[in-house]
């Protein structure tokens, strides 16, 4: 019986943390006037705040939900370190779960001599690694990734706009709109997790998974927050400011790569990044020159856009670093990240009361269920291509592809709806394609120079 005490303590941490967080969320709900109403926390936040500061209350409400994961996790880790929990011989389901989260392998003891915070990346021993691909194989693989990302996310964007803008009719013929975008994120992440797990069961990866599960939570959290900051920023910034931020995303991705992975980039990579950003700015502003756009940009909007770029850049580079250090497959990465994304969104929806509201909406509007399933499938397929592209080509190449996706989306819109593109927009397209060509040419030139240098080394030694 005494051997079960540590497992009971760990389960107690989880239950106590959930009860305390639910208690504080009820206090917040009552403080916003929810005592005499049946309104959820998210509805109260929306109705009791002005436009300028509503995002701050929403962020606090989201953090209440996310803390349901972080607070118990932190307490359990501290308890495991202090009591040397992983050295016990009794292998229970709680022990297996804790060991998988902290060490990556059931039954592996934790190195207590050095705290885990000081070793965020514990690389594997050197391995022979995959065989090098030829230039033609690289080109074909890149086109495959490019095409998959284009098709899946262009379709996903069309469906997302449809769900958030169209009216749904219930059995009585009453029209209404679906408003909770976080529930869509939950559906997308859950379907992606199921897709990854089913594929892993069918196609067993050649390498054994040995990544501590908690490392996926960082990429998952930053991914969720980047999407949230982007949605909120759209309420406070003008269209040109949005264009500037999205078009220049490759630059913060490279800067974050230097911070996280200590990556070194050649001069042509910096030049091509700047040219791609400028070309995208010219193209997207030129294609929107005739549209009615808001001219209001606030300090709040700039801050939210900065946080979006920071979180988005961190996500791709952290995943790239995990691929390099732990050599997991893209499916394992997809399963790990979406596992925590599903947990984060579930707890946040539970605390704010949006989960039951969305399920009630789905039960009353069957057409919404079909649309939600379709967009979740597109998201799952798109994530397969995302993690595969990052594992094969890195975060920067993936960002370039997703930046070009914006240009193709606008071109598709111009073809369908007969929008006009100005001369500045056409010039921007030419600059982008020139930058992509320069980057490809520079990469091949650098490879050729390195090969010649390696070929001359034996002769010089002789």
Coordinates of C-alpha atoms in Angstrom, one line a residue:
X1 CA 0.0 0.0 0.0
X2 CA 2.9 2.4 0.8
X3 CA 4.2 2.0 -2.7
X4 CA 1.0 3.5 -4.1
X5 CA 1.4 6.8 -2.1
X6 CA 3.5 8.6 -4.7
X7 CA 0.9 7.8 -7.4
X8 CA -1.9 9.1 -5.2
X9 CA 0.1 12.3 -4.5
X10 CA 0.6 12.9 -8.2
X11 CA -3.1 12.3 -8.9
X12 CA -3.9 14.6 -6.0
X13 CA -1.8 17.4 -7.6
X14 CA -3.8 17.1 -10.8
X15 CA -7.2 17.1 -9.1
X16 CA -6.4 19.9 -6.7
X17 CA -5.0 22.1 -9.4
X18 CA -8.1 21.6 -11.6
X19 CA -10.4 22.4 -8.7
X20 CA -8.5 25.6 -7.7
X21 CA -8.4 26.8 -11.3
X22 CA -12.1 26.1 -11.7
X23 CA -12.7 28.0 -8.4
X24 CA -10.8 31.1 -9.5
X25 CA -12.5 31.1 -12.9
X26 CA -15.9 31.1 -11.1
X27 CA -14.7 34.1 -9.1
X28 CA -13.8 35.9 -12.3
X29 CA -17.2 35.0 -13.8
X30 CA -19.0 36.3 -10.7
X31 CA -16.9 39.5 -10.8
X32 CA -18.1 40.1 -14.4
X33 CA -21.8 39.9 -13.3
X34 CA -22.4 36.2 -14.0
X35 CA -24.2 35.4 -10.8
X36 CA -27.8 36.0 -12.1
X37 CA -27.2 34.8 -15.6
X38 CA -26.3 31.5 -17.3
X39 CA -23.8 33.2 -19.6
X40 CA -20.4 31.5 -20.0
X41 CA -17.1 33.2 -19.0
X42 CA -16.2 33.9 -22.7
X43 CA -19.6 35.6 -23.2
X44 CA -19.2 37.7 -20.1
X45 CA -15.7 38.8 -21.1
X46 CA -17.1 39.8 -24.6
X47 CA -19.9 41.8 -23.1
X48 CA -18.2 43.5 -20.2
X49 CA -15.1 45.0 -21.9
X50 CA -14.5 47.7 -24.4
X51 CA -12.8 47.1 -27.7
X52 CA -9.4 48.4 -26.7
X53 CA -8.9 46.1 -23.7
X54 CA -11.1 43.1 -24.5
X55 CA -8.1 41.2 -25.7
X56 CA -6.5 41.4 -22.3
X57 CA -9.4 39.9 -20.5
X58 CA -9.7 37.2 -23.2
X59 CA -6.0 36.4 -22.7
X60 CA -6.5 36.1 -19.0
X61 CA -9.4 33.7 -19.6
X62 CA -7.4 31.6 -22.0
X63 CA -4.5 31.5 -19.5
X64 CA -6.8 30.1 -16.8
X65 CA -7.5 27.2 -19.2
X66 CA -3.9 26.6 -20.2
X67 CA -2.8 26.7 -16.5
X68 CA -4.9 23.5 -16.0
X69 CA -2.0 21.8 -17.9
X70 CA 1.1 23.9 -16.8
X71 CA 0.4 24.1 -13.1
X72 CA -0.1 20.3 -12.4
X73 CA 2.8 19.6 -14.8
X74 CA 5.2 21.9 -12.9
X75 CA 4.1 20.5 -9.5
X76 CA 4.5 16.9 -10.6
X77 CA 8.0 17.6 -12.0
X78 CA 9.1 19.2 -8.8
X79 CA 7.7 16.3 -6.8
X80 CA 9.4 13.8 -9.1
X81 CA 12.8 15.5 -8.7
X82 CA 12.6 16.0 -4.9
X83 CA 11.4 12.4 -4.2
X84 CA 13.4 10.7 -7.0
X85 CA 10.1 9.1 -8.0
X86 CA 11.5 7.5 -11.2
X87 CA 13.8 5.3 -9.2
X88 CA 11.0 3.3 -7.7
X89 CA 10.6 -0.3 -8.9
X90 CA 6.8 -0.4 -9.0
X91 CA 5.8 0.2 -12.7
X92 CA 2.2 1.5 -12.6
X93 CA 0.3 3.4 -15.3
X94 CA 0.9 6.7 -13.5
X95 CA 4.7 5.8 -13.4
X96 CA 4.7 5.1 -17.2
X97 CA 2.9 8.3 -18.0
X98 CA 5.2 10.4 -15.8
X99 CA 8.3 8.7 -17.2
X100 CA 7.2 9.3 -20.8
X101 CA 6.5 13.0 -20.2
X102 CA 9.8 13.7 -18.5
X103 CA 12.4 11.3 -20.0
X104 CA 10.7 10.0 -23.2
X105 CA 11.1 6.3 -22.3
X106 CA 9.2 4.3 -19.7
X107 CA 11.6 3.1 -17.0
X108 CA 14.4 5.6 -17.8
X109 CA 15.8 7.3 -14.7
X110 CA 16.0 11.1 -14.6
X111 CA 19.5 12.7 -14.1
X112 CA 19.0 14.6 -10.9
X113 CA 22.4 16.0 -10.8
X114 CA 21.6 18.7 -13.3
X115 CA 18.1 20.4 -13.4
X116 CA 16.2 19.9 -16.6
X117 CA 15.8 23.6 -17.1
X118 CA 19.5 23.9 -17.7
X119 CA 19.4 21.2 -20.4
X120 CA 16.5 22.1 -22.7
X121 CA 17.9 19.9 -25.4
X122 CA 19.6 16.6 -24.7
X123 CA 20.9 15.4 -28.0
X124 CA 21.1 11.7 -29.0
X125 CA 24.4 9.9 -29.6
X126 CA 25.6 10.3 -33.2
X127 CA 23.8 8.1 -35.7
X128 CA 24.6 7.4 -39.4
X129 CA 21.4 9.3 -40.4
X130 CA 19.5 9.1 -43.7
X131 CA 21.2 8.9 -47.0
X132 CA 21.9 12.1 -48.8
X133 CA 19.5 13.0 -51.6
X134 CA 20.5 14.2 -55.0
X135 CA 19.6 17.6 -56.4
X136 CA 16.9 16.2 -58.6
X137 CA 15.4 14.2 -55.7
X138 CA 15.5 17.4 -53.5
X139 CA 13.7 19.3 -56.3
X140 CA 11.0 16.7 -56.7
X141 CA 10.5 16.4 -53.0
X142 CA 10.3 20.2 -52.6
X143 CA 7.7 20.4 -55.3
X144 CA 5.7 17.7 -53.6
X145 CA 5.8 19.5 -50.3
X146 CA 5.0 22.8 -52.0
X147 CA 2.0 21.4 -53.9
X148 CA 0.6 19.6 -50.8
X149 CA 0.8 22.7 -48.7
X150 CA -0.8 24.9 -51.4
X151 CA -3.8 22.6 -52.0
X152 CA -4.5 21.7 -48.4
X153 CA -4.2 25.2 -46.9
X154 CA -5.9 27.1 -49.8
X155 CA -8.9 24.7 -49.4
X156 CA -8.7 25.1 -45.6
X157 CA -8.7 28.9 -45.9
X158 CA -11.8 28.9 -48.1
X159 CA -13.7 26.6 -45.7
X160 CA -12.6 28.7 -42.7
X161 CA -14.1 31.8 -44.2
X162 CA -17.2 29.9 -45.1
X163 CA -17.8 28.7 -41.5
X164 CA -17.1 32.0 -39.8
X165 CA -19.2 34.1 -42.2
X166 CA -22.1 32.1 -43.5
X167 CA -25.4 31.7 -41.7
X168 CA -26.5 28.3 -40.4
X169 CA -30.2 27.4 -40.1
X170 CA -31.7 25.2 -37.3
X171 CA -34.7 22.9 -37.6
X172 CA -37.0 25.9 -37.2
X173 CA -35.4 27.9 -40.0
X174 CA -33.8 30.5 -37.7
X175 CA -30.4 31.8 -39.0
X176 CA -27.4 32.2 -36.7
X177 CA -23.6 32.5 -37.0
X178 CA -20.9 30.3 -35.4
X179 CA -18.5 32.5 -33.3
X180 CA -16.2 30.3 -31.3
X181 CA -13.0 29.9 -33.4
X182 CA -11.2 28.1 -30.5
X183 CA -13.6 25.2 -30.9
X184 CA -12.6 24.9 -34.6
X185 CA -8.9 24.9 -33.4
X186 CA -9.8 22.0 -31.1
X187 CA -11.5 20.1 -33.9
X188 CA -8.5 20.6 -36.2
X189 CA -6.0 19.6 -33.6
X190 CA -8.0 16.5 -32.5
X191 CA -8.4 15.3 -36.0
X192 CA -4.7 15.8 -36.7
X193 CA -3.7 13.9 -33.6
X194 CA -6.0 11.0 -34.5
X195 CA -4.7 11.0 -38.1
X196 CA -1.1 10.9 -36.9
X197 CA -1.7 8.1 -34.4
X198 CA -3.6 6.0 -36.9
X199 CA -0.9 6.4 -39.5
X200 CA 1.8 5.5 -36.9
X201 CA -0.1 2.3 -36.1
X202 CA -0.3 1.4 -39.8
X203 CA 3.3 2.5 -40.7
X204 CA 5.6 1.9 -37.8
X205 CA 8.6 4.4 -37.9
X206 CA 12.1 2.9 -38.3
X207 CA 13.4 4.9 -35.3
X208 CA 12.1 4.4 -31.7
X209 CA 10.5 7.5 -30.1
X210 CA 12.7 8.8 -27.3
X211 CA 11.7 12.5 -27.0
X212 CA 10.4 13.7 -23.7
X213 CA 6.8 14.5 -24.3
X214 CA 6.9 17.8 -22.4
X215 CA 9.1 19.3 -25.1
X216 CA 6.2 19.1 -27.6
X217 CA 4.2 21.3 -25.2
X218 CA 6.3 24.4 -26.0
X219 CA 5.7 24.2 -29.8
X220 CA 2.0 23.4 -29.1
X221 CA 1.5 26.4 -26.8
X222 CA 3.4 28.9 -29.1
X223 CA 1.4 27.6 -32.1
X224 CA -2.0 28.1 -30.3
X225 CA -0.9 31.6 -29.0
X226 CA 0.3 32.7 -32.4
X227 CA -3.1 31.9 -33.9
X228 CA -4.9 33.7 -31.1
X229 CA -2.7 36.8 -31.3
X230 CA -3.2 36.9 -35.1
X231 CA -7.0 36.8 -34.8
X232 CA -7.0 39.5 -32.1
X233 CA -4.6 41.7 -34.0
X234 CA -6.9 41.9 -37.0
X235 CA -9.3 44.1 -34.8
X236 CA -6.7 46.8 -34.2
X237 CA -4.4 47.1 -37.2
X238 CA -4.9 48.4 -40.7
X239 CA -4.6 46.2 -43.8
X240 CA -1.1 47.5 -44.9
X241 CA 0.2 46.7 -41.4
X242 CA -1.2 43.2 -41.6
X243 CA 0.5 42.8 -45.0
X244 CA 3.8 44.1 -43.7
X245 CA 3.8 41.6 -40.8
X246 CA 2.9 38.5 -42.7
X247 CA 5.1 39.3 -45.7
X248 CA 8.2 39.8 -43.5
X249 CA 7.7 36.7 -41.4
X250 CA 10.8 35.0 -42.9
X251 CA 13.0 37.6 -41.2
X252 CA 11.9 36.9 -37.6
X253 CA 12.1 33.1 -38.4
X254 CA 15.7 33.4 -39.3
X255 CA 16.4 35.6 -36.2
X256 CA 14.7 33.1 -34.0
X257 CA 16.7 30.3 -35.6
X258 CA 19.9 32.1 -34.6
X259 CA 18.6 32.4 -31.0
X260 CA 17.3 28.8 -30.5
X261 CA 19.5 26.7 -32.8
X262 CA 22.5 29.0 -33.2
X263 CA 22.0 28.7 -37.0
X264 CA 24.4 30.4 -39.4
X265 CA 23.1 31.8 -42.6
X266 CA 25.0 32.8 -45.8
X267 CA 24.8 36.3 -47.2
X268 CA 22.5 35.2 -50.1
X269 CA 20.0 33.9 -47.6
X270 CA 19.7 37.2 -45.8
X271 CA 19.4 39.1 -49.2
X272 CA 16.8 36.6 -50.5
X273 CA 14.8 37.0 -47.3
X274 CA 14.7 40.7 -47.6
X275 CA 13.8 40.6 -51.3
X276 CA 11.0 38.1 -50.6
X277 CA 9.6 40.3 -47.9
X278 CA 9.8 43.4 -50.1
X279 CA 8.3 41.6 -53.1
X280 CA 5.4 40.3 -51.0
X281 CA 4.7 43.8 -49.6
X282 CA 4.6 45.3 -53.1
X283 CA 2.4 42.5 -54.4
X284 CA -0.1 42.3 -51.6
X285 CA -0.5 46.1 -51.2
X286 CA -0.7 46.5 -55.0
X287 CA -3.4 43.8 -55.2
X288 CA -5.4 45.5 -52.5
X289 CA -4.9 49.1 -53.6
X290 CA -8.5 49.4 -54.9
X291 CA -10.2 47.8 -51.9
X292 CA -11.8 49.6 -49.0
X293 CA -9.5 48.9 -46.1
X294 CA -9.3 50.4 -42.6
X295 CA -6.6 52.9 -41.9
X296 CA -6.6 52.6 -38.1
X297 CA -3.5 51.1 -36.5
X298 CA -3.1 51.2 -32.7
X299 CA -0.2 50.5 -30.3
X300 CA -2.3 47.5 -29.1
X301 CA -2.4 46.1 -32.7
X302 CA 1.3 46.5 -33.1
X303 CA 2.0 44.7 -29.8
X304 CA -0.4 41.8 -30.8
X305 CA 1.3 41.5 -34.2
X306 CA 4.7 41.4 -32.6
X307 CA 3.6 38.6 -30.3
X308 CA 2.1 36.7 -33.2
X309 CA 5.4 36.9 -35.2
X310 CA 7.4 35.9 -32.1
X311 CA 5.3 32.9 -31.3
X312 CA 5.0 31.8 -34.9
X313 CA 8.8 32.1 -35.4
X314 CA 9.5 30.1 -32.2
X315 CA 7.1 27.3 -33.2
X316 CA 8.9 26.4 -36.5
X317 CA 12.4 26.8 -35.1
X318 CA 11.6 24.7 -32.0
X319 CA 10.2 21.9 -34.1
X320 CA 13.3 22.2 -36.4
X321 CA 15.5 21.9 -33.3
X322 CA 13.6 18.8 -32.0
X323 CA 14.0 17.1 -35.4
X324 CA 17.8 17.7 -35.3
X325 CA 18.4 16.6 -31.7
X326 CA 16.0 13.6 -31.4
X327 CA 15.6 12.5 -35.0
X328 CA 11.9 11.6 -34.6
X329 CA 9.7 11.2 -37.7
X330 CA 7.4 13.9 -38.9
X331 CA 4.4 11.8 -37.8
X332 CA 5.8 11.5 -34.3
X333 CA 6.2 15.2 -34.2
X334 CA 2.7 15.8 -35.5
X335 CA 1.2 13.4 -32.9
X336 CA 3.2 15.0 -30.0
X337 CA 2.4 18.6 -30.8
X338 CA -1.3 17.9 -31.5
X339 CA -1.6 15.9 -28.3
X340 CA -0.8 18.9 -26.2
X341 CA -2.8 21.3 -28.5
X342 CA -5.9 19.1 -28.0
X343 CA -5.3 19.2 -24.2
X344 CA -4.7 23.0 -24.2
X345 CA -7.8 23.8 -26.2
X346 CA -10.0 21.3 -24.3
X347 CA -9.1 22.7 -20.9
X348 CA -9.5 26.3 -22.1
X349 CA -13.0 25.6 -23.6
X350 CA -14.0 23.7 -20.4
X351 CA -13.0 26.6 -18.1
X352 CA -14.7 29.3 -20.3
X353 CA -17.8 27.3 -21.0
X354 CA -17.4 27.4 -24.7
X355 CA -17.2 23.6 -25.1
X356 CA -20.8 22.8 -24.3
X357 CA -22.0 25.9 -26.2
X358 CA -20.3 24.7 -29.4
X359 CA -21.5 21.1 -29.0
X360 CA -25.1 22.5 -28.5
X361 CA -24.7 24.6 -31.7
X362 CA -23.4 21.5 -33.6
X363 CA -26.4 19.4 -32.4
X364 CA -28.8 22.1 -33.7
X365 CA -27.1 22.7 -37.0
X366 CA -26.1 19.4 -38.8
X367 CA -24.6 21.3 -41.8
X368 CA -22.0 22.8 -39.4
X369 CA -20.9 19.3 -38.4
X370 CA -20.2 18.5 -42.0
X371 CA -18.2 21.7 -42.5
X372 CA -16.3 21.2 -39.3
X373 CA -15.3 17.7 -40.3
X374 CA -14.2 18.8 -43.7
X375 CA -12.0 21.6 -42.5
X376 CA -10.5 19.3 -39.8
X377 CA -9.6 16.8 -42.5
X378 CA -7.9 19.6 -44.6
X379 CA -6.1 20.8 -41.5
X380 CA -4.8 17.2 -40.7
X381 CA -3.5 16.7 -44.3
X382 CA -1.9 20.1 -44.2
X383 CA -0.1 19.4 -40.9
X384 CA 1.2 16.2 -42.4
X385 CA 2.9 18.3 -45.1
X386 CA 4.0 20.9 -42.5
X387 CA 6.0 18.6 -40.3
X388 CA 7.3 16.6 -43.2
X389 CA 8.6 19.8 -44.9
X390 CA 10.2 21.1 -41.7
X391 CA 11.9 17.7 -41.1
X392 CA 13.3 17.6 -44.7
X393 CA 14.1 21.3 -45.4
X394 CA 14.0 23.2 -42.2
X395 CA 12.0 26.1 -40.8
X396 CA 13.2 28.8 -43.2
X397 CA 12.2 26.9 -46.4
X398 CA 8.8 26.1 -44.9
X399 CA 8.3 29.8 -44.1
X400 CA 9.1 30.7 -47.7
X401 CA 6.6 28.2 -49.0
X402 CA 3.9 29.5 -46.7
X403 CA 4.7 33.1 -47.6
X404 CA 4.3 32.2 -51.3
X405 CA 1.0 30.6 -50.4
X406 CA -0.4 34.1 -49.6
X407 CA 0.6 35.3 -53.0
X408 CA -1.1 32.3 -54.7
X409 CA -4.2 32.9 -52.5
X410 CA -4.5 36.5 -53.8
X411 CA -3.9 35.4 -57.4
X412 CA -6.6 32.8 -57.0
X413 CA -9.0 35.4 -55.6
X414 CA -8.1 37.7 -58.5
X415 CA -8.9 35.0 -61.1
X416 CA -12.2 34.0 -59.4
X417 CA -13.6 37.4 -58.5
X418 CA -12.0 39.5 -61.3
X419 CA -9.9 41.7 -59.0
X420 CA -7.2 43.9 -60.6
X421 CA -3.5 43.8 -59.8
X422 CA -1.6 47.0 -60.2
X423 CA 1.8 47.5 -61.8
X424 CA 3.3 47.5 -58.3
X425 CA 1.8 44.1 -57.6
X426 CA 3.2 42.6 -60.8
X427 CA 6.6 44.1 -59.9
X428 CA 6.4 42.4 -56.5
X429 CA 5.7 39.0 -58.1
X430 CA 8.8 39.4 -60.2
X431 CA 10.9 40.4 -57.2
X432 CA 9.7 37.3 -55.2
X433 CA 10.5 34.9 -58.0
X434 CA 13.9 36.4 -58.5
X435 CA 14.6 36.1 -54.8
X436 CA 13.6 32.4 -54.8
X437 CA 15.7 31.7 -57.9
X438 CA 18.7 33.6 -56.3
X439 CA 18.3 31.5 -53.1
X440 CA 18.2 28.2 -55.0
X441 CA 21.2 29.3 -57.2
X442 CA 23.2 30.5 -54.2
X443 CA 22.6 27.2 -52.4
X444 CA 23.8 25.1 -55.3
X445 CA 26.9 27.4 -55.8
X446 CA 27.8 27.0 -52.1
X447 CA 27.5 23.2 -52.3
X448 CA 29.7 23.2 -55.4
X449 CA 32.3 25.4 -53.7
X450 CA 32.3 23.1 -50.6
X451 CA 32.7 20.0 -52.8
X452 CA 35.7 21.5 -54.6
X453 CA 37.3 22.5 -51.3
X454 CA 36.9 19.0 -49.9
X455 CA 38.3 17.5 -53.1
X456 CA 41.5 19.6 -52.8
X457 CA 42.1 18.8 -49.2
X458 CA 43.9 15.5 -49.7
X459 CA 46.1 17.0 -52.4
X460 CA 47.1 19.8 -50.1
X461 CA 48.0 17.4 -47.3
X462 CA 50.1 15.4 -49.6

